[in-house]
Every structure is written in structure tokens, then in C-alpha cells.
């Protein structure tokens, strides 16, 4: 097991390099560069950028150098001193910008994950065990509705109702008095009181598919001989379900942990923008649109690193949970 | 007692000139009154605790007196406004950062004193002597003097490590301005050649450099004053001292201007919660040393704080407006499509509407690329009768009715009808819809043959086809307008493609001279001197009908392509206008330019630019309900938000 983990960790290093290079190239592929975009944005409100300023900006940001040189410089900064570069747009070190956002993103992602599982697992099991019952139809219909409604629309509607009908503050993850306050118990509680809305919106869409997966897996397992055997040995129905078929049916859940993080970050972009959440997604989108390449690159790199870590975790968990998997 | 220029400048209404003077005199007697009517209660409390010097020591001896728009206001309240998450630093600039040496009047027609209480200009407009307000202070209490102005230009703006080229405003004939100190409160700007427009330019946001960098603070980031600055940069985690300077002292138009709460400013409000990459809001708080008072001697601003909420999405900003959570807003929401929603919810949100007078001239200017790389295309677009025919082939009234709700009139180019330099011929020629005449003109120009689909053929046998670039995310209305134009042109046998592309690509195509035609709102309606890009090839990115010519002009003939005589003549005339101090003479020169431009008919316009709008909460007062909408008049800044106030 340890050797396996070690080998996987070593493999991550070249993977990360390849990913970071690809990300860097992709960010630079669109025509123009940060300065073009910057001028274009200002021009949208008929603001004029001095011609000299544009040339000067390009020179200052090193945009006049070949891309490979820019990439190598960036990488060297990260490896030699943990310096992710400067965000063009904000004139701030990138590392200062991303950590708090990433932390909030992880909190939101985990909360949404837990909520999704907490809804999907019991319903999935129930639907499988009580196949074609009224309850099964009810939940199935209900969750399909959730899948069909685009999450940004749900967010807008909920916000409209909350803001216009009930006069509540919507958007963001904190009340204004906590927004810039240092972390404390009160701030955590405040975060929790704001978290439920985005969590519900994010959970609603992913719950439906998970219920179907769970239901199908359980239906596969339930008629198997070991279940019949266990039942014949007099195991209570609940213990029987939890101990054997559920463990195996969980396999797809665990093996998708790796994708969950990037999915929750990229899948929540629209929701985060509509709800004005201070997570990584809106900042990443902005950075991509502005071709603020070091900031965007750092986010992509981190998300990729999380994916790699996630897949390692799911492999380890699978080995623990699923008795059919052996590493040797 | 008071300087004449100052009081004339300060008051828009003549009758208040005298009042302003009296108020300033009475100020000295009132500041230490127990009820402290002259300053905000919070500041009065700080003074009482000894944490802040008394008002009389914080204000200039003769503070600048601002005549409130409606009435003298009351202190208090937080003004709420919205920003977007990215590149919206100028949203703050427009509200807060408007304290230059001079400023615009409300009508956008005259330059008024601001931090300079008066000035002298020599006969050929190459030397400007500014007399600064004596005793004005930076927001940390440090005096603002001639040294700051000299430092800002000589040590910062002219420093080639910070600005590899001097900003266009501050250099004439390829040479940077020289700024010298006459005494503590007098500075002289000397240009290498006449620069008659300098005062107007100084009143625009790009003219803020002289008052942007406090010497006592920003000098610590320059090697000349601080030999250890390289180490400081390293400690701060940036690569070089110019980066450190930029991060700490900012520049006119970069986000980091609002990212450092430590930097002293001359603005009515100072940064409390900065605008940084991760920010979800920006909070500005009252500057205790602000150097302006109202006509009763009360220190401005009235409003305690400004809270800029950052919305990623315009819809959520709209939601905030409708539910009454924004006090004044026009930026981002002012597109015509939002007007019905905002009008309907006026009661619910408890706000009234604000009218913006566009400073632009044309809603949709079509720039055919007269300098096209393909010789056949170039020949076609360079033919004046082709352009005239295409203009006659557009049914402008239909576009106005359908796309602009009837709120405009057919228009070509040039200053707006209310401007004194309005040119009837330039503005209205070839705006009638006459497809027969258009067809006949195209026949005559050599485009008479048609293909099987009824489209005209060029002399070389190719179809008369071109693309028009437009940015849908930026100007959705222009896409709709162009679709109608496409249909109109199809009727006269011309095939056009509405080419919807992304912003950066639009710019790159223009920079490479790779476009057939592009559209953009045509500027110069109220500010024809500041942005004459439609009148001749002036702007290497904006004069899209002949970018190589404008490159030739801006590079003094070194690059680009030599333009024809009529362009060169206009370039000369404009240079002449720019160095003519007398406004009437300048107008006469500019009118010659408009006459030539009207004859040449280089651009094709659709209709007069349509005004935007905004909202003001009903409890917010002293806000002019009609304001120019311009970057040169960075609304609402010149309407002086420091004298806005709340009731209840």
C-alpha cells in the first residue's frame, strides 16, 4: 500500500508539469493579451488608454517575450521561492489572492458534497429497496425536476424572492459586518447562516443523477446470492443492507471524489457569479477573461493538484471499502 | 477678500458668488463653536478627545467653497453604489477621485478652479502658472504644496523607469513638460510648444497626475530618495521598485490606486477597505482633512462613508437597485433594455431616475476600411460615391423605431446639435432613405453587374461582399441595428455579414488593419476637441476607417501610411486648434475641419447617440438629475458627490 502511494505521488510531479504547461498555453491562446483586454475593457465605457501606456504596460509585464520564456520564468518562481507571480490586473502577488478564495471554495464544495450525499444516498437506497412504490416515483420525479432546472435560474429566482418579497440580504457568504473581520466563532456561524442557499442550489442539480446511480447499483446487488444467503442466516434487513450491498454500491461515489472538486469549482461558476460568492470560481473566470495569466494559471494549477490528490484519496478509499479490490 | 476667479468658478449661479465669499469669512468664527456645526459629529468627537486637530487647523485659510446644488446639507449616512468584480477601478475614480488642479463645470463647457485657485497662461499657451490653494492638506494632515506637484511630474511621471514614455497629456512636440516651483504655492508648467487644450485636459481624469503623488509618502519608493528601496521591494514580495511604487502609490487608471489605505490623498473620501483581487466590497471613509466647505462653512463631504458592493453579475446589481439597496447608480445598468424594469420598480425601490446626456455623437458609426490591405476592397471603400450610396441605402427611421424605441434621429457625425460647433451638412447629409438613388450610384461607380442571387459584382467579378465587426457582449444594440442594415443593403444588392466577435479579437483585427469594416459609437459629440477620431485619422485604435493614416500622424510620419492631402490638412488644422488659446478662433479652425470631413464623407453613421440613465434614491439630495455621460467628464464626479446628502 505504501509503495503504491509513493509511486502515485512520484507520478504526480510530471503530471503537474504537463498540466501547468498546457494550462499556460491555453490561457494564452486567445488573440491579444492582457493589455489588449485591459484596453478593451476600459474602452467599453469610452475610456481611452494613452498609446504610450499600452506599449509600456506590455514591456513591464514581459508580454513582449516569447511564451516559453514567460512559462519558464513563472515555473522557476514557483519552484525556487513559491512565488506564483504577480496578478497583472491587481498588481498583487497571486499567492495573496488565491488562498482565502480556495479555502472558501473547499468549504462550499465539501458542504455541497455532504448535502448531496446526505440526500442522495438514503433516497437511492429507498428507491431501490421499494422499487416502483409511490415513494420511488415521487422522489424520482422530484429530483428530475431539480436536474432540469438550470442552477443559475434557481439561484436568480430564490434571490429575487428573498430580496424583493422578504427584503433580505442576498448574495455573498457573509453579512457586511463580518466580510472583512478576522476569523472567529461568530464569523463561522455567520458563514453557516449564508451557506445553505448556495449549498441547496448546488446540491439540487447533482442529487438527481446520484440517486439514479445509487438506485441502479443497489438493484444490481440486491438479487445477488450473498444477499439471499445473509437474509437466510437471519440478519436484520437494515444491517444486511448497510453491511454488504451498500458498501459495494458506494464504489462509484468514492471513485468520483477526484472529479468532485474540479466539478464543484467549475460547475459552480455561474451560481457563484449570480450569488456573488467570494469563491475561486468568479476570480478564475475574471482572470481568464482578462488574460491575467499568472492568476488564472495558479488557479488551474491548484485545481489540477486537487484533482490528482482527490484521485489518490479515492483509490485509497476504494481499497479500504470495496473488498473486491486488491493492490497487489 | 476672496480671489475673484475662485468665487466665480465655485458658483454656477452668479448670485451665490458673494454668498460664497461671506461664508468663507464667517467660517473662522464658527469652527470652534460647541455645537460644531462646521464638521461631521464623528470628527468633532475626535477633536474633543484630542485625537484630531480642530477644524480651523485642518482647513485651508481660504477653503474652496462649493455651492450646494439644491441646498446646504446634513452630515451622515453611508452611500451605497455598485462595482463589478474586475477592472472596475474607474467606477471608484468617477465617484471619489476627481481632485485635480482644475475641474469641469456641471455643463461640461468650462474649466473651473479646484486645487489651483487661479492660473495665468502666457500668450501662446505654452506656459501655465498655477496658484495652489494655500493650506490644503493631504488626508494624513501633511500640507499640500508646490513641492508635491513638482515631485509628481518631475520625479514620478518623467521617471523613465516608471513611465517609459511620458503620458500624452504632459508632452507636446515630443518633449515632456517642465514643472518648476515659483514659491510654496505657485508652480509653472512649461511646454515645448503651445498647448492650448491643457486646461481642458487637466480637468479630465487623465489630468490628475499633478495631484496624485504625495511627496512625503511616495518618495520612499523612489531610489532617488530612498537608497534601500530595492530591499523594500524584495521584502514586499515584488520584483522591482517600480512595481512597489505602482502597488503603493497607484496610477490614475489602475486598481492598485484604490488598494492601499496608507496612501494619503486629496479626495473627499479615503480608502478604508481596499479594492483588491479578493475584495467583495470597497469602503471609503470621510477624509478629515478635506479642503472644501459648503456655503455655510461646513466641511465637506456630507456623507460619512461610501460602500461599493462588488457584484460579479449585472442582474444581481439590478436586483439590489430594485430592492432599494443602492443609492445612486448609472454605471453598468444604464443600457436602454433595463429602462422598463427600472421605471416599473421606482416605487418599490424608492428611487427616481437620472438622465445622462451622451457626450458621444453617434450611436453606431460604420467605419469602412479605406486603407484595406486587399486592393479591390480598398478601391471599393475608398470610392466616396460607394460610401454615399451605402448610406442612402439604410432605412434609419426603421432602425430608430425598432432598436432605439424611437428615441433618436438620423445622424452622420460631428458635434451634437446642442453644441456651438454643430455642422448641419456633416451631421445630416445622405441620411434620407433612397434605395433607387443608391442603386443608381452603385451602377455608376462600376458595380452594376449582378450575380444569379441579385448581388452586385465588383469589376473583378467578385461579389460585392464585406464583413462588419461588432462586439455583441459590449454593444448588443449594435448587432440588432446591423442586422437591419444588412437587410437594407441586400435590397440594393450589397452582401454584408454581421461579424460578431470577441473584444480582444476585434481590437487585434483593427490593430493589424485586417478588418473590412467595424462599428463603434462615434465620440466627439460634446467634447469634439478631446476625441476627434471621426473627423480625421487621429486615433490609432479608434479611427477605424484608416488606422495606418492615424499611425502616420501619431508617429510624426515615421510609421504607418502617408494619408492624402485632405487628411494632412485636417491634421495641420487640428494641431493649430490645439495651440489656439482663444475659444472663438479655435472654433473657427475646428469648423474648417468639419467642412472638409463633411466633403470627404469617410464614415457612415446611423443615428444620434441615445442617452443613458441611472437611479437616485429619493432620500439622496443635491444630485443633478441631468448629467453629461463621458469619460472626460467622469460622471458623477464633477457633480461633486461630496455635497450629496441624505435626509432621514
Coordinates of C-alpha atoms in Angstrom, one line a residue, chain B residues 336 339 358 360-365 395-412 416-418 427-428 431 477-478 481 605-612:
Chain B
X336 CA -31.8 51.0 -22.7
X339 CA -35.1 51.1 -18.5
X358 CA -24.4 61.4 -24.0
X360 CA -20.8 60.8 -27.8
X361 CA -22.2 61.9 -31.1
X362 CA -23.1 58.8 -33.0
X363 CA -24.9 55.7 -31.7
X364 CA -23.4 53.4 -34.4
X365 CA -20.7 54.7 -36.6
X395 CA -33.5 53.0 -43.6
X396 CA -32.5 54.8 -40.5
X397 CA -36.0 55.5 -39.2
X398 CA -36.8 51.8 -39.1
X399 CA -33.7 51.2 -37.0
X400 CA -34.5 54.0 -34.7
X401 CA -38.1 52.8 -34.2
X402 CA -37.2 49.1 -33.7
X403 CA -33.9 49.2 -31.9
X404 CA -33.9 52.5 -30.1
X405 CA -37.6 52.8 -29.2
X406 CA -37.9 55.9 -31.4
X407 CA -35.6 57.9 -29.1
X408 CA -33.1 59.2 -31.7
X409 CA -32.8 60.9 -35.1
X410 CA -30.9 60.1 -38.3
X411 CA -27.3 61.5 -37.9
X412 CA -23.9 61.1 -39.5
X416 CA -24.2 67.2 -31.3
X417 CA -27.0 69.7 -32.3
X418 CA -26.8 71.5 -29.0
X427 CA -24.5 65.8 -39.4
X428 CA -27.4 65.2 -41.8
X431 CA -29.4 60.3 -44.2
X477 CA -27.9 47.0 -29.7
X478 CA -25.4 47.5 -32.5
X481 CA -29.0 47.6 -35.8
X605 CA -23.4 57.0 -39.2
X606 CA -26.9 55.7 -38.3
X607 CA -28.4 57.9 -35.6
X608 CA -27.6 60.4 -32.8
X609 CA -26.4 58.7 -29.7
X610 CA -29.2 57.9 -27.2
X611 CA -28.9 59.0 -23.6
X612 CA -28.4 56.6 -20.8

